[in-house]
Each structure stands twice: as structure tokens, then as C-alpha cells.
Coordinates of C-alpha atoms in Angstrom, one line a residue:
X66 CA 7.1 118.2 47.0
X67 CA 4.1 116.6 45.1
X68 CA 2.6 113.3 46.3
X69 CA 1.4 110.3 44.4
X70 CA -1.5 108.4 45.9
X71 CA -2.5 104.8 45.1
X72 CA -5.0 102.4 46.7
X73 CA -4.5 98.9 48.0
X74 CA -7.9 97.2 48.3
X75 CA -8.4 93.4 48.0
X76 CA -10.0 90.4 49.7
X77 CA -6.5 89.3 50.7
X78 CA -3.2 91.1 51.0
X79 CA 0.2 90.0 52.3
X80 CA 2.9 92.4 53.4
X81 CA 5.6 90.1 55.0
X82 CA 8.8 91.5 56.3
X83 CA 10.4 88.6 58.1
X84 CA 9.1 85.5 56.2
X85 CA 11.0 82.2 55.8
X86 CA 10.0 79.2 53.8
X87 CA 7.8 77.5 56.4
X88 CA 6.3 80.7 58.0
X89 CA 5.3 83.5 55.7
X90 CA 4.0 86.5 57.8
X91 CA 2.1 89.6 56.9
X92 CA 2.3 93.1 58.5
X93 CA -0.8 95.1 59.4
X94 CA -0.1 97.6 56.6
X95 CA 1.8 97.7 53.3
X96 CA 5.6 97.3 53.5
X97 CA 8.0 99.6 51.6
X98 CA 9.5 96.6 49.8
X99 CA 6.1 95.4 48.7
X100 CA 5.1 98.8 47.3
X101 CA 8.5 99.1 45.5
X102 CA 8.0 95.7 44.0
X103 CA 4.5 96.6 42.8
X104 CA 5.9 99.7 41.2
X105 CA 8.7 97.7 39.5
X106 CA 6.0 95.4 38.1
X107 CA 4.0 98.4 36.8
X108 CA 7.2 99.7 35.1
X109 CA 8.2 96.3 33.7
X110 CA 11.5 96.3 35.5
X111 CA 13.2 92.9 36.3
X112 CA 14.5 91.8 39.7
X113 CA 18.1 92.5 38.6
X114 CA 17.4 96.2 38.0
X115 CA 18.9 97.4 41.3
X116 CA 19.1 101.0 39.9
X117 CA 15.3 101.2 39.7
X118 CA 14.9 99.5 43.0
X119 CA 17.1 102.1 44.7
X120 CA 15.5 105.0 43.0
X121 CA 12.0 103.9 44.1
X122 CA 13.2 103.2 47.6
X123 CA 14.4 106.8 47.8
X124 CA 10.7 108.0 47.8
X125 CA 9.2 108.8 51.1
X126 CA 6.2 106.6 51.8
X127 CA 3.1 107.0 54.0
X128 CA 0.1 104.9 54.5
X129 CA -3.5 105.7 55.7
X130 CA -5.3 102.7 57.0
X131 CA -8.9 103.1 56.0
X132 CA -9.8 99.6 57.2
X133 CA -7.5 97.5 59.4
X134 CA -8.5 94.1 58.2
X135 CA -8.2 90.7 59.9
X136 CA -5.3 88.2 60.0
X137 CA -6.0 84.9 58.2
X138 CA -3.8 81.8 58.6
X139 CA -3.5 79.3 55.7
X140 CA -2.1 75.9 56.8
X141 CA -0.5 74.9 53.5
X142 CA 0.9 71.5 52.4
X143 CA 2.7 70.5 49.2
X144 CA 3.3 66.9 48.1
X145 CA 1.4 63.8 47.3
X146 CA -0.3 61.5 49.7
X147 CA 1.2 58.2 51.0
X148 CA -1.2 56.2 48.8
X149 CA 0.3 57.6 45.7
X150 CA 3.2 55.6 44.2
X151 CA 5.0 58.8 43.4
X152 CA 4.5 60.3 46.9
X153 CA 6.6 63.3 47.8
X154 CA 7.3 66.6 46.0
X155 CA 9.4 67.6 43.0
X156 CA 12.7 69.2 43.9
X157 CA 13.8 72.6 42.5
X158 CA 16.0 71.0 39.9
X159 CA 12.8 69.7 38.2
X160 CA 14.1 66.2 37.9
X161 CA 14.3 64.4 41.3
X162 CA 11.4 63.7 43.7
X163 CA 11.8 64.0 47.5
X164 CA 9.7 61.9 49.8
X165 CA 7.3 63.5 52.3
X166 CA 5.2 66.6 52.5
X167 CA 6.2 70.2 52.9
X168 CA 4.2 72.0 55.6
X169 CA 4.0 75.8 55.9
X170 CA 1.9 78.5 57.5
X171 CA 1.0 81.4 55.3
X172 CA -0.6 84.5 56.8
X173 CA -2.8 87.0 54.9
X174 CA -4.6 90.3 55.8
X175 CA -8.3 90.1 54.8
X176 CA -10.7 92.9 53.9
X177 CA -8.2 95.7 54.4
X178 CA -8.1 99.1 52.6
X179 CA -5.0 101.3 52.4
X180 CA -4.3 104.6 50.8
X181 CA -0.5 104.7 50.1
X182 CA 1.3 108.0 49.4
X183 CA 4.7 108.5 47.9
X184 CA 6.6 111.8 47.7
X185 CA 9.8 112.7 45.8
X186 CA 10.9 114.1 42.5
X187 CA 7.9 115.1 40.3
X188 CA 9.3 113.5 37.1
X189 CA 9.6 110.1 38.8
X190 CA 6.1 110.4 40.3
X191 CA 4.6 111.3 36.9
X192 CA 6.3 108.3 35.3
X193 CA 4.9 106.0 38.1
X194 CA 1.4 107.5 37.6
X195 CA 1.5 106.6 33.9
X196 CA 2.8 103.2 34.6
X197 CA 0.1 102.4 37.1
X198 CA -2.5 103.5 34.6
X199 CA -1.1 101.0 32.1
X200 CA 1.0 98.5 34.0
X201 CA 3.5 96.4 32.1
X202 CA 3.2 93.3 34.3
X203 CA 0.5 92.0 36.6
X204 CA 0.2 93.8 39.9
X205 CA -0.3 92.1 43.2
X206 CA -0.6 93.3 46.8
X207 CA 2.4 91.6 48.5
X208 CA 2.1 88.1 46.9
X209 CA 1.1 86.8 43.5
X210 CA -1.9 85.2 45.1
X211 CA -3.2 88.6 46.1
X212 CA -4.5 90.5 43.0
X213 CA -6.1 93.9 43.7
X214 CA -9.9 94.1 43.7
X215 CA -9.7 97.6 42.4
X216 CA -7.2 99.4 40.1
X217 CA -4.2 100.5 42.2
X218 CA -4.2 103.6 40.0
X219 CA -6.1 106.6 41.1
X220 CA -7.0 109.1 38.3
X221 CA -6.7 112.0 40.7
X222 CA -3.8 110.4 42.6
X223 CA -1.2 113.0 41.6
X224 CA -1.5 115.6 44.3
X225 CA 0.3 119.0 44.6
X226 CA 0.4 118.8 48.4
X227 CA 2.7 117.3 51.0
X228 CA 2.5 113.6 51.9
X229 CA 0.5 114.1 55.1
X230 CA -1.8 116.7 53.6
X231 CA -2.6 114.4 50.7
X232 CA -3.3 111.4 53.0
X233 CA -5.4 113.5 55.3
X234 CA -7.6 115.2 52.7
X235 CA -8.2 112.4 50.2
X236 CA -11.7 110.8 50.4
X237 CA -12.2 107.6 52.4
X238 CA -11.7 104.5 50.1
X239 CA -14.8 102.6 51.3
X240 CA -17.9 102.2 49.3
X241 CA -20.5 102.0 52.1
X242 CA -22.0 105.2 53.4
X243 CA -23.2 103.3 56.5
X244 CA -19.7 102.1 57.3
X245 CA -18.4 105.6 56.9
X246 CA -21.2 107.0 59.1
X247 CA -20.3 104.4 61.8
X248 CA -16.7 105.7 61.7
X249 CA -17.9 109.3 62.1
X250 CA -20.4 108.6 64.9
X251 CA -18.0 106.3 66.7
X252 CA -15.3 109.0 66.4
X253 CA -12.9 106.4 65.0
X254 CA -9.4 107.7 64.3
X255 CA -7.7 106.3 61.2
X256 CA -4.1 105.2 61.7
X257 CA -1.4 106.6 59.6
X258 CA 2.2 105.2 59.2
X259 CA 4.6 107.9 58.0
X260 CA 8.2 107.2 57.0
X261 CA 10.4 109.6 59.1
X262 CA 14.1 109.7 59.7
X263 CA 13.5 110.8 63.2
X264 CA 10.7 108.2 63.8
X265 CA 10.8 106.2 67.0
X266 CA 9.9 102.8 65.3
X267 CA 11.9 100.8 62.7
X268 CA 11.2 98.1 60.1
X269 CA 13.5 96.1 58.0
X270 CA 11.6 96.5 54.7
X271 CA 13.7 99.0 52.7
X272 CA 14.9 97.0 49.6
X273 CA 18.5 97.1 48.4
X274 CA 18.1 94.2 45.9
X275 CA 15.4 91.9 44.8
X276 CA 17.7 89.5 42.9
X277 CA 17.1 85.8 43.6
X278 CA 19.5 84.4 46.3
X279 CA 20.8 88.0 46.8
X280 CA 17.8 89.7 48.3
X281 CA 18.9 92.4 50.7
X282 CA 16.9 94.8 52.9
X283 CA 17.8 97.4 55.4
X284 CA 16.0 99.3 58.2
X285 CA 14.0 102.5 57.9
X286 CA 12.4 104.6 60.6
X287 CA 8.8 105.6 60.7
X288 CA 6.2 107.0 63.1
X289 CA 2.5 106.3 63.6
X290 CA -0.1 108.9 64.1
X291 CA -3.9 109.1 64.0
X292 CA -6.3 111.4 62.1
X293 CA -8.5 113.5 64.3
X294 CA -11.4 113.4 61.7
X295 CA -12.6 110.8 59.3
X296 CA -11.9 111.8 55.7
X297 CA -15.0 112.7 53.6
X298 CA -17.1 110.1 51.8
X299 CA -17.3 109.9 48.1
X300 CA -19.8 107.4 46.6
X301 CA -18.3 104.7 44.4
X302 CA -20.5 105.6 41.4
X303 CA -19.1 109.1 41.5
X304 CA -15.6 107.8 41.5
X305 CA -16.4 105.5 38.5
X306 CA -17.8 108.5 36.6
X307 CA -14.7 110.5 37.3
X308 CA -12.5 107.6 36.2
X309 CA -14.4 107.4 32.9
X310 CA -14.1 111.2 32.3

């Protein structure tokens, strides 16, 4: 089966899988639900379109971690101070005000780089490649506060190779030759996360529905592996020239 590659590169990303209102977590690499949501936005599909959600979830996903990134905690408050005569926060009904302040902890992944691969039916992958080139709605990497620093779309992202072959062979996403050289000299092994029915690990990030108040997710199996060699380096100016061609 062919493979569609896309890149997730940004100062901040957030791939939560078990968030609640007061604690919003992030995983160390993109979640299946987050990528499916991004693709739905590119296609211009609403939350209520469960048919598209299920079709995209049927794709097999893999991730190559080109840079692991660091966890950042944001101590977040909402509501006015005690000195304000209208202290508190506006309720969801948009009319009443509740006293006090809402406190939450929001976690982000900073300076990370991911190459994401999807494999499945060629027609669907071609549709997604076109949608990523001209997205209908704004794209974000896990949360609306996390826009991509580079286009998610890769002009050469449609690969006629298997998922693992594509993730292994595609050039490293970084722009620094010095950083790439450090990876090579240090014999660093890039981590890969591959969806696998026989995998030994599980995550509850396979979306069944994104509808408000009816969001549902189920478990999927995956395995982690490491590349024996660092992928080749391709200078950023060469990529830009290829993108313009």
C-alpha cells in the first residue's frame, strides 16, 4: 500500500489523550485522534461527520520522532481579580457570572519535530494530500493554540512504499546540518511509533466520534522501535526550491 507523509513541526504542540478540564496533558508524540482531527480540518469536515472520522481512523499510522522536544507546563487561570466589581467568570450560558477563578494546568511539547505516515487506500490518501496542500480550515497540532511553524503538507509526501520504508528513508526534518551531524556522530537512534494490531502497547486515542458531549475513543495497539541509522540530511533551501517547482 502507498503511504502519505506529513510533518508536524512547531514551537508548541499538544497531543493529549487523557485530558480533563483542569489538567490537559500531552503525549510525547502525535496521537491518532489529533492527526485525524487535523485531517478533518483540512477536508473541511464538521465534528458531526462520524463517517469521515471512522474512514480516517481506518488508516494505519506511524510516527518518526526527529526531535523529542521538552514538556512545558502552563499554569492557567480564568476569571477577574477580587478588586474587580464583576469578579468571577462568565458561565457557558453566556449570561450569568460565577464568582471565583478557574485554575488549570496545561501541558505542551516544545521544539519537537515529527514525521507522520499514514497508509491505506490510494484514493483516500490522494484526497488527503490535495486537502493538505489547500486546507479548508485552519490546521493546528493538537490544540488551536498550536499552529504549525511549517506547512504540514509535504510536496513529495505521497510515497509508493510501505509505511516503515517511507518513514525510514525520508530525509530528516531538521534544518541544522550541525544538529544532524551530532545525531550521526553520537549514533543517536530515532524513535518510531508504529500502529500494530499485535503491538505490546496500547493507547486510547482511536476516535469514534468528535461530537460535542458525545466524544468517544477506543484503544489501539502499537509498537515502538528505533532506527539503526539517522536519515539523510536535506538543506532547507533545497526543500524550499523543490516546493516551488
